[in-house]
Each structure stands twice: as structure tokens, then as C-alpha cells.
Short mmCIF file of C-alpha atoms in Angstrom, two decimals:
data_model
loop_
_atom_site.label_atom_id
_atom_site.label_comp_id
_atom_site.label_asym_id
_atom_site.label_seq_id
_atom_site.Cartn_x
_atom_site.Cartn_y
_atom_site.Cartn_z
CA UNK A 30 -2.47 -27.42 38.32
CA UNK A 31 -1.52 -30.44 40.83
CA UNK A 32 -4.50 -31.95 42.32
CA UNK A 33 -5.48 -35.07 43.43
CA UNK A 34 -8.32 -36.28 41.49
CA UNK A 35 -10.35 -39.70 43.61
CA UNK A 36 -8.86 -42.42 45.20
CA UNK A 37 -7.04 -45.00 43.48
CA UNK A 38 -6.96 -47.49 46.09
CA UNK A 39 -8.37 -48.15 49.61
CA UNK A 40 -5.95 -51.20 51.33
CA UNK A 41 -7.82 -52.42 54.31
CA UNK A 42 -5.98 -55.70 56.53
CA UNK A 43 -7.31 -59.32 56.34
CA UNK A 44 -6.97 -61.86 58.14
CA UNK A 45 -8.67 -64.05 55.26
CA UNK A 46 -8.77 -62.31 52.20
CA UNK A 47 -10.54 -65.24 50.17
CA UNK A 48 -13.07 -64.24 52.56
CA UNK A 49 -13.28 -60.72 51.63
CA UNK A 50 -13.10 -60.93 47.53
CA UNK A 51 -15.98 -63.49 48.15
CA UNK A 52 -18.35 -61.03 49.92
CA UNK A 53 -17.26 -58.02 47.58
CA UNK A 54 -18.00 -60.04 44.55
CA UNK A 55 -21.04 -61.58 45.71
CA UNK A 56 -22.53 -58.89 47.74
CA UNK A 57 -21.60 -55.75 46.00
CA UNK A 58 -20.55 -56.92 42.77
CA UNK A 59 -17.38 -56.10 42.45
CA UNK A 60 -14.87 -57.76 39.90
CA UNK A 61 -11.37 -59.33 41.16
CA UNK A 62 -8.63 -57.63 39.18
CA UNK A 63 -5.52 -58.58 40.97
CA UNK A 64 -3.94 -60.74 43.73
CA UNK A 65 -0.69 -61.40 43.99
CA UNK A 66 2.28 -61.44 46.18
CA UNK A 67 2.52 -57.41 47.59
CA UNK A 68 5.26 -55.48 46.02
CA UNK A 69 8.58 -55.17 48.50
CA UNK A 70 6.27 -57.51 51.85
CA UNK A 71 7.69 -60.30 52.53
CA UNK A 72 4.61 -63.38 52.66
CA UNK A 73 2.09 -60.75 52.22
CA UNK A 74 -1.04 -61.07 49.36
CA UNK A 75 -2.81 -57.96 47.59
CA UNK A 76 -6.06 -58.12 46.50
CA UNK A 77 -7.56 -55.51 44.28
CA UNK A 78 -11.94 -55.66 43.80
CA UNK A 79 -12.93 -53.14 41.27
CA UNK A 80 -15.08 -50.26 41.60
CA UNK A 81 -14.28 -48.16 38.59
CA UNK A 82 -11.16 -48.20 35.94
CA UNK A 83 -9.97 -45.85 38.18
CA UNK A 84 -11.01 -46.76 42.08
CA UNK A 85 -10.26 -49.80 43.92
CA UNK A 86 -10.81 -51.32 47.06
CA UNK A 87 -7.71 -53.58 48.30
CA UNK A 88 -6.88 -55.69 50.44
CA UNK A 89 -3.82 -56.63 52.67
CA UNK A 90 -3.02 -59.97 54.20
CA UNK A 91 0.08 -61.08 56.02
CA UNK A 92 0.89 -63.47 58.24
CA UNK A 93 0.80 -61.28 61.45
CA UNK A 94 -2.85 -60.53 60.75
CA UNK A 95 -4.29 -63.51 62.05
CA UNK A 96 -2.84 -62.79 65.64
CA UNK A 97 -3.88 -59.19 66.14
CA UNK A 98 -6.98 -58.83 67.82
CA UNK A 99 -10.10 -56.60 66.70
CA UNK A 100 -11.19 -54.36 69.55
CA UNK A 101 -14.31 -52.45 68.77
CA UNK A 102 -13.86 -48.74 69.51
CA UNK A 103 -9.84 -49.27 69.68
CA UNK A 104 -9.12 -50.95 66.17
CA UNK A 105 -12.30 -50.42 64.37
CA UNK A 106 -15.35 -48.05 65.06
CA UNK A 107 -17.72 -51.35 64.51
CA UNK A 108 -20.35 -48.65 63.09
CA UNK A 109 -20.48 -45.54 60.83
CA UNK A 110 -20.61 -43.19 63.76
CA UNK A 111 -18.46 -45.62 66.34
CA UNK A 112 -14.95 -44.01 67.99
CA UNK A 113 -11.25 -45.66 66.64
CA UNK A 114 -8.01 -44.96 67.21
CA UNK A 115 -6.85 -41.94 65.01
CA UNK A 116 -5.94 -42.92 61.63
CA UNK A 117 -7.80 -45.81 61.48
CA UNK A 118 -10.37 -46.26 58.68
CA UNK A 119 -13.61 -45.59 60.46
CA UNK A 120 -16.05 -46.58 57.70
CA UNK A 121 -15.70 -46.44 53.95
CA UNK A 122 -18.59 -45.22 51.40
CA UNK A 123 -18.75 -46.32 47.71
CA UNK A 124 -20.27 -44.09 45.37
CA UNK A 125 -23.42 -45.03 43.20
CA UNK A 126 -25.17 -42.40 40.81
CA UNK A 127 -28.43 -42.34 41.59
CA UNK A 128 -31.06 -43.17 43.37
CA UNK A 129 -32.36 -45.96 41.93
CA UNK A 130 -28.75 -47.06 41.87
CA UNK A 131 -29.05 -46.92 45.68
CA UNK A 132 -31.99 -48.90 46.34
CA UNK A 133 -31.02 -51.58 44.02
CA UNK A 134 -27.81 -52.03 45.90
CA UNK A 135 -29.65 -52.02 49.01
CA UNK A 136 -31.56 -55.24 47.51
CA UNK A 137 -28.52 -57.11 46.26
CA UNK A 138 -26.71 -56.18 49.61
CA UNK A 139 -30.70 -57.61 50.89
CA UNK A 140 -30.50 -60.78 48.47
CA UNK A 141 -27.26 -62.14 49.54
CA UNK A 142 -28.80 -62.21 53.20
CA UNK A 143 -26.87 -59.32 54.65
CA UNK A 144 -28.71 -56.41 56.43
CA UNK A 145 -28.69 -53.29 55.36
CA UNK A 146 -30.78 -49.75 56.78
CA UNK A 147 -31.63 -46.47 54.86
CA UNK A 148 -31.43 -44.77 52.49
CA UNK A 149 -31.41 -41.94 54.90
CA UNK A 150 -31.24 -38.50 53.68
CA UNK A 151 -28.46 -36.42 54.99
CA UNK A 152 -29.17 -33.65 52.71
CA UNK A 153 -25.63 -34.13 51.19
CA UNK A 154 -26.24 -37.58 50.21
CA UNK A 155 -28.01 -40.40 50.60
CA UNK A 156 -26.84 -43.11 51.92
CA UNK A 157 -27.60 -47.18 53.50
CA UNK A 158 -25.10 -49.02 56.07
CA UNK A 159 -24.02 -52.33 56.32
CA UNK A 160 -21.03 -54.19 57.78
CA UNK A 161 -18.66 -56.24 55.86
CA UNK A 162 -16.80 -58.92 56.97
CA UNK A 163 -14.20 -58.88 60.41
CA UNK A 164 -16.32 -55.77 61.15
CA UNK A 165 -15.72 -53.15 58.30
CA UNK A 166 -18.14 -50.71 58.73
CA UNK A 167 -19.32 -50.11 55.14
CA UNK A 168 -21.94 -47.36 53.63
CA UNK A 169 -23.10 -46.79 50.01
CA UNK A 170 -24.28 -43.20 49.29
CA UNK A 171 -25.81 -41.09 46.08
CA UNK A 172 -24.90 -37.24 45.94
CA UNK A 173 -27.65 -35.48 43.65
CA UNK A 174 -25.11 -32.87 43.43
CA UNK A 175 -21.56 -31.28 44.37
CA UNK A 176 -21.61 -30.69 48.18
CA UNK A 177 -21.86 -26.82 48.51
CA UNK A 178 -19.49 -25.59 51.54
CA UNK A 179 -21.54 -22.42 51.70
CA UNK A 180 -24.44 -24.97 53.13
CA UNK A 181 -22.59 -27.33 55.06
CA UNK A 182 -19.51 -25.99 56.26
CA UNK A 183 -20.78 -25.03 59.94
CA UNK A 184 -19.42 -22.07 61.48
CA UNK A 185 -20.13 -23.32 65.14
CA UNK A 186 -17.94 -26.53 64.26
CA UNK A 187 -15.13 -24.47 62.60
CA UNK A 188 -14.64 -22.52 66.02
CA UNK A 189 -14.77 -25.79 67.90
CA UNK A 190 -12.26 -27.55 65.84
CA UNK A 191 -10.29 -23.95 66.11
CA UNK A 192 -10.36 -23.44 62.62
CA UNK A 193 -9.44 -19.66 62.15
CA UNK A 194 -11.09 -17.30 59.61
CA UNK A 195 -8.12 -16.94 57.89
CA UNK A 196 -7.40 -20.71 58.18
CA UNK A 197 -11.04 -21.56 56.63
CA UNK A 198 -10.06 -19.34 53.54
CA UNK A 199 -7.08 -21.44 53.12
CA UNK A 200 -8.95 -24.39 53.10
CA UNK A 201 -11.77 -23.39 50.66
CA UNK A 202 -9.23 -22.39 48.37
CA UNK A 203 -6.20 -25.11 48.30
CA UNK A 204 -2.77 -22.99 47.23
CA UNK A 205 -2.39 -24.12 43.72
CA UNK A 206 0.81 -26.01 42.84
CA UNK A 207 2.65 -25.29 39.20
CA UNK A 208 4.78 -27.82 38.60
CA UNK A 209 8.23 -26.51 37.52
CA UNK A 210 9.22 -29.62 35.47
CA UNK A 211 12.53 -29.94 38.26
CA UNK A 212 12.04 -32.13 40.75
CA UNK A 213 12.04 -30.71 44.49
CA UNK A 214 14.75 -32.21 46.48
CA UNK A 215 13.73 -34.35 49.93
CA UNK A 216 13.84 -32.48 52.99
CA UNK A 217 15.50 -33.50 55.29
CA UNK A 218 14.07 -35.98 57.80
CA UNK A 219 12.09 -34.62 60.80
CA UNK A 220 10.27 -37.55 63.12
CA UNK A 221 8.12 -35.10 64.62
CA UNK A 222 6.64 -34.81 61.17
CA UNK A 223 4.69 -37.82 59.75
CA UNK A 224 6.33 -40.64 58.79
CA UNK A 225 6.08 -44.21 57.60
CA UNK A 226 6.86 -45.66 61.65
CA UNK A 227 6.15 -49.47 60.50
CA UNK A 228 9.54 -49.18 58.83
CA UNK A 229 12.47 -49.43 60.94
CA UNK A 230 13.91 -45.88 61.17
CA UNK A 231 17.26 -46.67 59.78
CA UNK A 232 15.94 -48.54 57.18
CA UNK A 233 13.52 -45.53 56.41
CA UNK A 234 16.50 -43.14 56.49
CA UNK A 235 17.96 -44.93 53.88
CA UNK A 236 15.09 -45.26 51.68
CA UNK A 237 14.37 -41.57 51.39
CA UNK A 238 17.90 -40.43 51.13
CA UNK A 239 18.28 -42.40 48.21
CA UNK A 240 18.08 -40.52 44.61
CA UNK A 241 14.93 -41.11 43.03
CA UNK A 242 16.11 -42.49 39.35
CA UNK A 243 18.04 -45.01 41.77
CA UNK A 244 15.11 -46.00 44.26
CA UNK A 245 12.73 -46.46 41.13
CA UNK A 246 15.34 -48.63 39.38
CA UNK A 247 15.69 -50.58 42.41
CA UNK A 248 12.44 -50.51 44.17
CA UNK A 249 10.30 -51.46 41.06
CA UNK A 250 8.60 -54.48 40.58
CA UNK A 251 5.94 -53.44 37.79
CA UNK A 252 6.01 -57.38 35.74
CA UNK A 253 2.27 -58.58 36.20
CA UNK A 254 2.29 -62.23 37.91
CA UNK A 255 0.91 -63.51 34.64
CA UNK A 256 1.93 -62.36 30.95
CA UNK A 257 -1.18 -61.71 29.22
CA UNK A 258 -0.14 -61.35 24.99
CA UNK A 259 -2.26 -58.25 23.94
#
């Protein structure tokens, strides 16, 4: 079965991203495992700080960065319960397994002079909250075990959100997906649907129409900045 599995990556904007591999390596420990010149964006950097073989957390900086202003409750929520505009990243949580794990992050996180409250106990998980740098709103939390929808799926919530019974089954219970080994054609484009609006629309058009042996010959860029023998 098809099924998505963690997150590979988490690409967050930066105005300065020497500024943000600094605090990720210093304050949480994280390792620098790329940076280099983005893939297909023209004068913009990648960074990539580790969190497992697996999970990253990235970041994005261009030169249009610098000029766009951070409005709390508009571009960021400035807090782990704060509003955003919709599809914004509200606040991000790294996983650490255990307790102990928790607290001693909470005294690095203490150590490199940042403050940091909790652990509180959400029943769920536990979890402490801290802000990163140009106002990432950041959380670290400890799950003691898988979250149990039975316990925390609230039915007063589900009506609110208009979540139908029927709808709430579906969702419990994604539709598995058997790959057939041939490859499902594009649809055809709708812009009521969502789509990748920070391309121009003609330009998008193009992309997607385009067979897929021929965009991945074309689009590619997969040689490392530096050849590394081994």
C-alpha cells in the first residue's frame, strides 16, 4: 500500500539563513547537511539541518526575503496557539523519545540562553515551547505512545468543523491505494483546485503538460555541489 511515511523536509523562508543553521546547530543540535544553490530558483540558497537520516528541517533564502515584512497574526502566529494566514506554518514540533530526552533539550535550549516553558502534559504528548529566530514558533514534544483517535478525536469538534459520520469513517480509515505499476495520466488543469500560484500560470501549464520521462530529464539537477569519492 501507498502511504506517506514522516516528513522528509520542512522548508521555512529566511531572510538570513547563516542565522538560522547557527541557532539550530547550537541550540538544538542539529547537524548542517546541505546548502547550496536551490534546484530550478534563480539566487536562492537551501539549507538542510538534520533531524534524523530521514527528517529535515530546511531552509529557504532568496533575495525577495529581506523586503517582506513579518506581521504577527498575518504572516506568522508568533506563538504555538497564535492565528496566521491559512497555509502558513503556525508552529513546528520536533520529536524526542522520551522524557528525559525532553528535559534535557529543555536545558540545552536553557544553556544557550534561550527561554523555554513546560514540559506540559497534554495527555497526547508532552511538550516545551520556544521561539526560534525571525519569530518561528517552535515546540519539542515526547509521545509515550501512538495517539489513540478513540480518546482524542472529539465528537463536539467533528460536528463543529462539519465533519459527517460518514466523513469521520473515511478519515479513520484512509482508502488504500494499489499501485498498478502504470502511471496515471495528469488531469487536466482545474485553478479552482490547488495549485502551485507562485508560478506564472502559463509557465505552470506547461510544466505539467509535459511527459514525465521528459520533465525528469530536463528538470533534474541531482549532481551534489561537491564530489565526495566514496
Amino acid at each position: 500500500m501507498s502511504t506517506n511515511n514522516g516528513i522528509h523536509h520542512l522548508a521555512v523562508a529566511t531572510a538570513d539563513i547563516k542565522t538560522q543553521i547557527d541557532f539550530f546547530n547550537d541550540v538544538l543540535g542539529c547537524e548542517l547537511v546541505a546548502l547550496y544553490w536551490m534546484h530550478g530558483v534563480e539566487g536562492a540558497w537551501h539549507g538542510f539541518m538534520k533531524l534524523s537520516d530521514t527528517c529535515s528541517i530546511a531552509f529557504v533564502q532568496t533575495p525577495d526575503v529581506p523586503g517582506i515584512e513579518r506581521t504577527l497574526g498575518v504572516t506568522h502566529a508568533g506563538s504555538g496557539g497564535g492565528p496566521c494566514a491559512g497555509g502558513a506554518m503556525q508552529h513546528v514540533a520536533f520529536n524526542v523519545d522520551s522524557l528525559d530526552d525532553l528535559l534535557a533539550m529543555r536545558d540545552r535550549i536553557r544553556s544557550r540562553n534561550i527561554t523555554v516553558f513546560g514540559p506540559l502534559d497534554h495527555g497526547m504528548c508532552h511538550s516545551i515551547y520556544f521561539a526560534g529566530p525571525e519569530d518561528l514558533s517552535l515546540e519539542v514534544a515526547f509521545s509515550e505512545q501512538p495517539i489513540d483517535g478513540r480518546a482524542w478525536i472529539d465528537p463536539e469538534v467533528v460536528g463543529l468543523a462539519g465533519i459527517s459520520a460518514d466523513e469521520l469513517e473515511r478519515y479513520r480509515n484512509p482508502e488504500p491505494f494499489e499501485s498498478t505499476g502504470t502511471p496515471v495520466p495528469q488531469p487536466e488543469f482545474d485553478p479552482s483546485l490547488p495549485w502551485q500560484r507562485g508560478i506564472p500560470q502559463e509557465l505552470y501549464e506547461a510544466i505539467i503538460t509535459m511527459p514525465d520521462e521528459v520533465l525528469t530529464e530536463t528538470m533534474s539537477e541531482s549532481t551534489p555541489p561537491v564530489l565526495v569519492d566514496g
